[in-house]
Amino acid sequence: MISAFMAFSFAGGNNGYSIKFKIKGLPKDSVCQLAYRYGDKTYLVDSAKAIPNAQGQIAFSGKEKLKGGIYLLIMPKSKNFEFLVDQVQDFTLESDTSDFVKNMKVKGSDDNKAFYDYLGFISAKQKEVEPLQALMKKSKNNKDSIKIIGDKIGKIDKEVKSYKADFVKQHPKTLLAQILKSTTDPEIPEAPKLSNGRTDSTFAYKYMRAHYWDNYDFSDERLLRTPILYGKMKSFMDNMTYPMPDSLNASADIMVEKSRANKEVFKYVVYWVTSTYESSPIMGMDAIFVHMAEKYYMTKQAFWTDSTQLAKITDRAMTLKPILIGKYAPNLTLKDSSMNDHTMYDVKAKYTMVYFWDYDCGHCKKMTPKLLEWYHKNKSKGVEVFAVGTETNAEAWKKYIKENKLDWINVYDPYYQTGFKKTYDIYSTPKMFLLDENKKIVSNRQLEIDQLDGLLEHLINQKAIENANKK
């Protein structure tokens, strides 16, 4: 906590920062926070209390300069506003809680003067567009009116683009210029004609993907402390990339290679992709995590990780790699209730559900009867269940099987000699793996029964199409 007196008396300069605020409507004795954006997160720098009897004045200072980026003043009752921090870090912002942008007065910072001029301009243009958009909805059946309104909206859009382009041209090195440039999409030219005379309907997508990063400067570390890179990466992966591991891996590599222009940007990009896909709820996305771990962490390019972190990431990736979708499932030979061996690869079925469960697990007790019903419904379609009991209490396991009439293949490892928990990453139950007739993994996630129905139907239809194409 920095005292109000010290904050206002600190001069700033080359070796520190001194940022003052005067906010009309700020409650007396308010405690406010100075924070900055970093990807999709907000991080606290410091907190300070409003100066008593000083009409909403509050200040922050430090002996070391802040790193450039978008910062926030966070006030009580969830109110906040953004401002820019760059080279000049001794300035004052004065405004009103009723409308921060409209009432903003800037002293000592050309960066923030330009920033709030831009926000004011955008606000004014948005007010011009809103009634036109409302009118457009009402005129949806009148082509002439729609064209006239569309032309007016287009004119405003051109004014906004011109404003941004002029500022970038006149002040290319400023943080605001980089923000404006990096949030400007490339202009897509008219699609060429194909040999049949038709327009290439995929041209716009292909052009946008190829030029997606044209306006983003990966060497500018200041942009890390904005939401821009996070937003662009997420959009590139979610909207500009086919949602399959090979395509996503290629897109990830494109971003990583561009990020080598700055080591901190490289660190953020590699970390973001890796952590995003390690924890993705979407089936099959763990393949991207494995790719990132093998290509960037296990090759010792992730300079920010220590030996303990690297060992954990490596172990996790090597555990997941053999059980990714498309891999042949690791074979298992386990005992049934009579201590006879059953080998998973000997199961003759078009689809094998490998079901890891525990007779004493609450979630398993809910899922097991549902899966049993699903099994009976789909057995005629070539479905078999290879149900692996994860605990070693044979009597309790046998009793549950008998009482609940589990008439699928029931096996367990009485002496835990196979290490199947490590092999199949069983850290909780139940867990399912659906295999095709060749024992390739087609699903490695816990699915609800309706999702299993949909997946099975999709696989059967896909197989029918493949067989038809062979004829």
mmCIF file of C-alpha atoms in Angstrom, residues 151-354:
data_model
loop_
_atom_site.group_PDB
_atom_site.id
_atom_site.type_symbol
_atom_site.label_atom_id
_atom_site.label_comp_id
_atom_site.label_asym_id
_atom_site.label_seq_id
_atom_site.Cartn_x
_atom_site.Cartn_y
_atom_site.Cartn_z
ATOM 1 C CA ASP A 151 -24.415 2.848 -47.748
ATOM 2 C CA LYS A 152 -24.704 5.207 -44.760
ATOM 3 C CA ILE A 153 -23.344 2.563 -42.384
ATOM 4 C CA GLY A 154 -20.570 1.826 -44.864
ATOM 5 C CA LYS A 155 -19.636 5.513 -44.973
ATOM 6 C CA ILE A 156 -19.315 5.617 -41.179
ATOM 7 C CA ASP A 157 -17.230 2.439 -41.236
ATOM 8 C CA LYS A 158 -14.866 4.039 -43.754
ATOM 9 C CA GLU A 159 -14.519 7.100 -41.517
ATOM 10 C CA VAL A 160 -13.510 4.871 -38.608
ATOM 11 C CA LYS A 161 -10.997 2.949 -40.725
ATOM 12 C CA SER A 162 -9.580 6.211 -42.067
ATOM 13 C CA TYR A 163 -9.206 7.626 -38.531
ATOM 14 C CA LYS A 164 -7.289 4.538 -37.422
ATOM 15 C CA ALA A 165 -5.115 4.398 -40.535
ATOM 16 C CA ASP A 166 -4.204 8.095 -40.292
ATOM 17 C CA PHE A 167 -3.200 7.766 -36.646
ATOM 18 C CA VAL A 168 -1.074 4.688 -37.326
ATOM 19 C CA LYS A 169 0.654 6.462 -40.211
ATOM 20 C CA GLN A 170 1.374 9.609 -38.185
ATOM 21 C CA HIS A 171 2.387 7.903 -34.903
ATOM 22 C CA PRO A 172 3.637 4.417 -35.903
ATOM 23 C CA LYS A 173 5.736 3.664 -32.812
ATOM 24 C CA THR A 174 3.136 4.518 -30.191
ATOM 25 C CA LEU A 175 1.284 1.901 -28.189
ATOM 26 C CA LEU A 176 -2.061 3.177 -29.450
ATOM 27 C CA ALA A 177 -0.894 2.811 -33.058
ATOM 28 C CA GLN A 178 0.072 -0.781 -32.370
ATOM 29 C CA ILE A 179 -3.289 -1.444 -30.721
ATOM 30 C CA LEU A 180 -5.212 0.071 -33.628
ATOM 31 C CA LYS A 181 -3.112 -1.707 -36.237
ATOM 32 C CA SER A 182 -3.255 -5.108 -34.546
ATOM 33 C CA THR A 183 -7.053 -4.975 -34.253
ATOM 34 C CA THR A 184 -7.511 -4.104 -37.935
ATOM 35 C CA ASP A 185 -8.369 -7.049 -40.175
ATOM 36 C CA PRO A 186 -6.714 -7.236 -43.591
ATOM 37 C CA GLU A 187 -8.799 -5.970 -46.493
ATOM 38 C CA ILE A 188 -10.026 -8.945 -48.516
ATOM 39 C CA PRO A 189 -9.853 -8.368 -52.284
ATOM 40 C CA GLU A 190 -12.565 -9.468 -54.664
ATOM 41 C CA ALA A 191 -12.642 -13.206 -55.148
ATOM 42 C CA PRO A 192 -11.251 -14.423 -58.470
ATOM 43 C CA LYS A 193 -13.357 -16.352 -60.948
ATOM 44 C CA LEU A 194 -12.861 -20.097 -61.261
ATOM 45 C CA SER A 195 -12.398 -21.848 -64.607
ATOM 46 C CA ASN A 196 -16.145 -22.564 -64.696
ATOM 47 C CA GLY A 197 -16.931 -18.867 -64.360
ATOM 48 C CA ARG A 198 -18.154 -19.109 -60.774
ATOM 49 C CA THR A 199 -16.737 -17.169 -57.841
ATOM 50 C CA ASP A 200 -14.485 -19.087 -55.448
ATOM 51 C CA SER A 201 -16.644 -19.260 -52.302
ATOM 52 C CA THR A 202 -13.642 -20.241 -50.162
ATOM 53 C CA PHE A 203 -11.434 -17.342 -51.270
ATOM 54 C CA ALA A 204 -12.319 -14.966 -48.439
ATOM 55 C CA TYR A 205 -11.587 -17.598 -45.779
ATOM 56 C CA LYS A 206 -8.321 -18.664 -47.405
ATOM 57 C CA TYR A 207 -7.157 -15.075 -47.850
ATOM 58 C CA MET A 208 -8.064 -14.106 -44.285
ATOM 59 C CA ARG A 209 -6.254 -17.126 -42.864
ATOM 60 C CA ALA A 210 -3.140 -16.483 -44.978
ATOM 61 C CA HIS A 211 -3.025 -12.793 -43.982
ATOM 62 C CA TYR A 212 -4.522 -13.075 -40.479
ATOM 63 C CA TRP A 213 -1.348 -11.980 -38.692
ATOM 64 C CA ASP A 214 -0.225 -9.314 -41.182
ATOM 65 C CA ASN A 215 -1.056 -6.392 -38.880
ATOM 66 C CA TYR A 216 0.202 -7.904 -35.625
ATOM 67 C CA ASP A 217 3.732 -7.121 -34.446
ATOM 68 C CA PHE A 218 4.977 -10.117 -32.454
ATOM 69 C CA SER A 219 8.128 -8.225 -31.502
ATOM 70 C CA ASP A 220 6.167 -5.644 -29.471
ATOM 71 C CA GLU A 221 6.063 -6.919 -25.902
ATOM 72 C CA ARG A 222 3.668 -4.121 -24.869
ATOM 73 C CA LEU A 223 0.827 -5.923 -26.617
ATOM 74 C CA LEU A 224 1.137 -8.784 -24.130
ATOM 75 C CA ARG A 225 -0.385 -6.468 -21.540
ATOM 76 C CA THR A 226 -3.543 -6.063 -23.594
ATOM 77 C CA PRO A 227 -6.297 -8.591 -24.412
ATOM 78 C CA ILE A 228 -5.394 -8.453 -28.118
ATOM 79 C CA LEU A 229 -2.978 -11.361 -28.601
ATOM 80 C CA TYR A 230 -5.134 -13.681 -26.504
ATOM 81 C CA GLY A 231 -8.222 -12.756 -28.521
ATOM 82 C CA LYS A 232 -6.479 -13.152 -31.869
ATOM 83 C CA MET A 233 -4.939 -16.497 -30.952
ATOM 84 C CA LYS A 234 -8.248 -17.854 -29.699
ATOM 85 C CA SER A 235 -10.041 -16.693 -32.844
ATOM 86 C CA PHE A 236 -7.301 -18.112 -35.101
ATOM 87 C CA MET A 237 -7.580 -21.519 -33.457
ATOM 88 C CA ASP A 238 -11.384 -21.555 -33.000
ATOM 89 C CA ASN A 239 -12.564 -19.826 -36.177
ATOM 90 C CA MET A 240 -9.759 -19.975 -38.738
ATOM 91 C CA THR A 241 -8.602 -23.560 -38.218
ATOM 92 C CA TYR A 242 -10.322 -26.856 -38.988
ATOM 93 C CA PRO A 243 -11.001 -28.447 -35.566
ATOM 94 C CA MET A 244 -8.789 -31.490 -35.995
ATOM 95 C CA PRO A 245 -5.468 -32.102 -34.196
ATOM 96 C CA ASP A 246 -3.254 -31.987 -37.319
ATOM 97 C CA SER A 247 -4.737 -28.661 -38.421
ATOM 98 C CA LEU A 248 -4.642 -27.173 -34.925
ATOM 99 C CA ASN A 249 -1.029 -28.281 -34.465
ATOM 100 C CA ALA A 250 -0.083 -26.560 -37.712
ATOM 101 C CA SER A 251 -1.821 -23.342 -36.616
ATOM 102 C CA ALA A 252 -0.131 -23.494 -33.223
ATOM 103 C CA ASP A 253 3.246 -23.842 -34.920
ATOM 104 C CA ILE A 254 2.528 -20.807 -37.120
ATOM 105 C CA MET A 255 1.876 -18.667 -34.042
ATOM 106 C CA VAL A 256 4.888 -20.012 -32.155
ATOM 107 C CA GLU A 257 7.268 -19.350 -35.033
ATOM 108 C CA LYS A 258 6.025 -15.777 -35.368
ATOM 109 C CA SER A 259 6.346 -15.274 -31.617
ATOM 110 C CA ARG A 260 10.093 -15.957 -31.700
ATOM 111 C CA ALA A 261 10.485 -12.240 -32.464
ATOM 112 C CA ASN A 262 10.299 -11.630 -28.695
ATOM 113 C CA LYS A 263 11.185 -14.118 -25.946
ATOM 114 C CA GLU A 264 8.371 -13.013 -23.614
ATOM 115 C CA VAL A 265 5.834 -13.247 -26.426
ATOM 116 C CA PHE A 266 7.227 -16.682 -27.316
ATOM 117 C CA LYS A 267 6.799 -17.740 -23.690
ATOM 118 C CA TYR A 268 3.190 -16.557 -23.588
ATOM 119 C CA VAL A 269 2.191 -18.161 -26.894
ATOM 120 C CA VAL A 270 3.729 -21.548 -26.071
ATOM 121 C CA TYR A 271 2.291 -21.525 -22.563
ATOM 122 C CA TRP A 272 -1.185 -20.434 -23.704
ATOM 123 C CA VAL A 273 -1.537 -23.082 -26.407
ATOM 124 C CA THR A 274 -0.181 -25.827 -24.149
ATOM 125 C CA SER A 275 -2.331 -25.035 -21.125
ATOM 126 C CA THR A 276 -5.459 -24.357 -23.219
ATOM 127 C CA TYR A 277 -5.405 -27.749 -24.885
ATOM 128 C CA GLU A 278 -4.239 -29.712 -21.865
ATOM 129 C CA SER A 279 -7.466 -28.681 -20.110
ATOM 130 C CA SER A 280 -9.775 -28.525 -23.138
ATOM 131 C CA PRO A 281 -13.212 -30.108 -22.563
ATOM 132 C CA ILE A 282 -13.380 -31.031 -26.261
ATOM 133 C CA MET A 283 -12.576 -34.628 -27.121
ATOM 134 C CA GLY A 284 -9.343 -35.140 -29.041
ATOM 135 C CA MET A 285 -7.768 -31.819 -28.131
ATOM 136 C CA ASP A 286 -5.260 -33.469 -25.782
ATOM 137 C CA ALA A 287 -3.295 -34.270 -28.951
ATOM 138 C CA ILE A 288 -2.378 -30.595 -29.242
ATOM 139 C CA PHE A 289 -1.032 -30.613 -25.684
ATOM 140 C CA VAL A 290 1.131 -33.645 -26.507
ATOM 141 C CA HIS A 291 2.398 -31.944 -29.674
ATOM 142 C CA MET A 292 3.367 -28.786 -27.784
ATOM 143 C CA ALA A 293 5.051 -30.749 -25.010
ATOM 144 C CA GLU A 294 7.123 -32.793 -27.438
ATOM 145 C CA LYS A 295 8.063 -29.956 -29.782
ATOM 146 C CA TYR A 296 8.725 -27.093 -27.376
ATOM 147 C CA TYR A 297 9.071 -28.360 -23.798
ATOM 148 C CA MET A 298 10.898 -31.648 -24.258
ATOM 149 C CA THR A 299 13.353 -29.954 -26.650
ATOM 150 C CA LYS A 300 14.198 -27.512 -23.838
ATOM 151 C CA GLN A 301 12.893 -24.427 -25.631
ATOM 152 C CA ALA A 302 10.586 -23.543 -22.714
ATOM 153 C CA PHE A 303 13.250 -21.576 -20.848
ATOM 154 C CA TRP A 304 10.813 -20.539 -18.092
ATOM 155 C CA THR A 305 10.233 -24.071 -16.790
ATOM 156 C CA ASP A 306 12.392 -25.621 -14.091
ATOM 157 C CA SER A 307 13.350 -29.301 -14.013
ATOM 158 C CA THR A 308 10.395 -30.251 -11.801
ATOM 159 C CA GLN A 309 7.830 -28.554 -14.057
ATOM 160 C CA LEU A 310 9.441 -30.029 -17.165
ATOM 161 C CA ALA A 311 9.349 -33.521 -15.672
ATOM 162 C CA LYS A 312 5.622 -33.171 -14.877
ATOM 163 C CA ILE A 313 4.778 -31.909 -18.380
ATOM 164 C CA THR A 314 6.871 -34.649 -19.984
ATOM 165 C CA ASP A 315 5.274 -37.360 -17.860
ATOM 166 C CA ARG A 316 1.792 -36.067 -18.614
ATOM 167 C CA ALA A 317 2.435 -35.928 -22.353
ATOM 168 C CA MET A 318 3.977 -39.409 -22.452
ATOM 169 C CA THR A 319 1.026 -40.790 -20.465
ATOM 170 C CA LEU A 320 -1.509 -39.287 -22.858
ATOM 171 C CA LYS A 321 0.307 -40.008 -26.126
ATOM 172 C CA PRO A 322 -0.520 -43.763 -26.345
ATOM 173 C CA ILE A 323 -4.211 -43.180 -25.571
ATOM 174 C CA LEU A 324 -4.953 -40.353 -28.001
ATOM 175 C CA ILE A 325 -7.795 -40.710 -30.493
ATOM 176 C CA GLY A 326 -6.572 -42.620 -33.547
ATOM 177 C CA LYS A 327 -3.988 -44.631 -31.609
ATOM 178 C CA TYR A 328 -4.257 -48.399 -31.184
ATOM 179 C CA ALA A 329 -5.416 -48.954 -27.609
ATOM 180 C CA PRO A 330 -2.784 -50.527 -25.333
ATOM 181 C CA ASN A 331 -3.729 -54.175 -24.982
ATOM 182 C CA LEU A 332 -4.846 -55.591 -21.652
ATOM 183 C CA THR A 333 -4.980 -59.168 -20.401
ATOM 184 C CA LEU A 334 -6.965 -59.377 -17.150
ATOM 185 C CA LYS A 335 -8.746 -61.949 -15.004
ATOM 186 C CA ASP A 336 -12.453 -62.697 -14.836
ATOM 187 C CA SER A 337 -14.242 -63.803 -11.661
ATOM 188 C CA SER A 338 -13.025 -67.380 -12.200
ATOM 189 C CA MET A 339 -9.419 -66.198 -12.640
ATOM 190 C CA ASN A 340 -9.458 -66.958 -16.374
ATOM 191 C CA ASP A 341 -7.540 -64.633 -18.669
ATOM 192 C CA HIS A 342 -9.358 -62.305 -21.089
ATOM 193 C CA THR A 343 -7.373 -60.301 -23.630
ATOM 194 C CA MET A 344 -8.952 -57.113 -24.906
ATOM 195 C CA TYR A 345 -7.670 -57.642 -28.451
ATOM 196 C CA ASP A 346 -9.413 -61.032 -28.562
ATOM 197 C CA VAL A 347 -12.816 -59.381 -28.196
ATOM 198 C CA LYS A 348 -14.605 -59.781 -31.517
ATOM 199 C CA ALA A 349 -16.746 -56.689 -31.920
ATOM 200 C CA LYS A 350 -17.219 -53.791 -34.292
ATOM 201 C CA TYR A 351 -17.058 -51.455 -31.295
ATOM 202 C CA THR A 352 -15.530 -52.229 -27.914
ATOM 203 C CA MET A 353 -16.324 -50.059 -24.921
ATOM 204 C CA VAL A 354 -13.477 -50.303 -22.403
#
